[in-house]
XYZ file of C-alpha atoms in Angstrom:
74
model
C -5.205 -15.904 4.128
C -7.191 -12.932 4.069
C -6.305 -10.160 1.465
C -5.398 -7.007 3.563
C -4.813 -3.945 0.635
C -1.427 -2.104 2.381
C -1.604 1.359 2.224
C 1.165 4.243 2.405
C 0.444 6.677 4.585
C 2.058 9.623 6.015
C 3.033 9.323 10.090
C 4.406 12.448 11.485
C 7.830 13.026 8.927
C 7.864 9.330 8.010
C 5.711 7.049 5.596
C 3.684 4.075 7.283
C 2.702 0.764 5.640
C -0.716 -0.126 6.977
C -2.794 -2.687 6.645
C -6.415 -2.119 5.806
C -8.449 -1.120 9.325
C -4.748 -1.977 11.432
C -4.267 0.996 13.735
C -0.642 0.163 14.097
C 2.082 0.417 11.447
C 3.546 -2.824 9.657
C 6.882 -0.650 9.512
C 7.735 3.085 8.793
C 10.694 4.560 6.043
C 12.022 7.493 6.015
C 10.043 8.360 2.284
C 7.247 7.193 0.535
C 9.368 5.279 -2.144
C 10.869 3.284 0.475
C 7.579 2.477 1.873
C 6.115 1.701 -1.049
C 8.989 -0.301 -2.571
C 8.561 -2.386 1.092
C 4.724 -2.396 0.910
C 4.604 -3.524 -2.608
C 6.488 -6.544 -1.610
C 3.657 -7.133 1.087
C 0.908 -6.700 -1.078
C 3.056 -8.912 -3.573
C 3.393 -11.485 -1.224
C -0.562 -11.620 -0.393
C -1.928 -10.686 -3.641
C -3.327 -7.535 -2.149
C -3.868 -3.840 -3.822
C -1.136 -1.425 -2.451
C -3.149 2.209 -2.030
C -0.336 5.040 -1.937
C -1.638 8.057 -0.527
C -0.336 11.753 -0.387
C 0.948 13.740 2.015
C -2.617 15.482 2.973
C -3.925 11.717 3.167
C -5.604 11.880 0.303
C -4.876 8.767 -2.607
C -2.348 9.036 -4.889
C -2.152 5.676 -6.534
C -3.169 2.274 -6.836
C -1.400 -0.702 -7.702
C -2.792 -4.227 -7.731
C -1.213 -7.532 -6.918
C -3.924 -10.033 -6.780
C -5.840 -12.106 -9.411
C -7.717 -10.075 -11.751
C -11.790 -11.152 -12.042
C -11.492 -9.231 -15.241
C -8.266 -9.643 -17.023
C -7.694 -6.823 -20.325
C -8.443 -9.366 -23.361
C -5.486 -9.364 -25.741
């Protein structure tokens, strides 16, 4: 399965999950913490990065869900 990172983006007065490059919407919420409580269940589920972004498209957050290359020592 290939990793697709699931952004939040803004889509007229509602919040889109997208999948990287996908020109059409997985879904759209009526705010960004629905859409990004949804979307971080899909990037969950794939072990993808979820990319929150703000209202002028710009990002907000980051929030990884796949295997780390470099896990923190501890």
């Amino acid at each position: 399965m290939t990793r697709k990172n699931q952004h939040i983006v803004p889509h007229g007065d509602r919040w889109a999950i997208k999948g990287a490059d996908k020109k059409r919407a997985t879904s759209l919420h009526g705010t960004q913490r629905r859409a990004a409580d949804a979307g971080r269940r899909i990037a969950d589920n794939q072990g993808s990065e979820l990319v929150i972004h703000r209202s002028n498209g710009r990002i907000r957050d980051k929030d990884g869900h796949g295997t780390d290359p470099f896990p923190p020592r501890g």
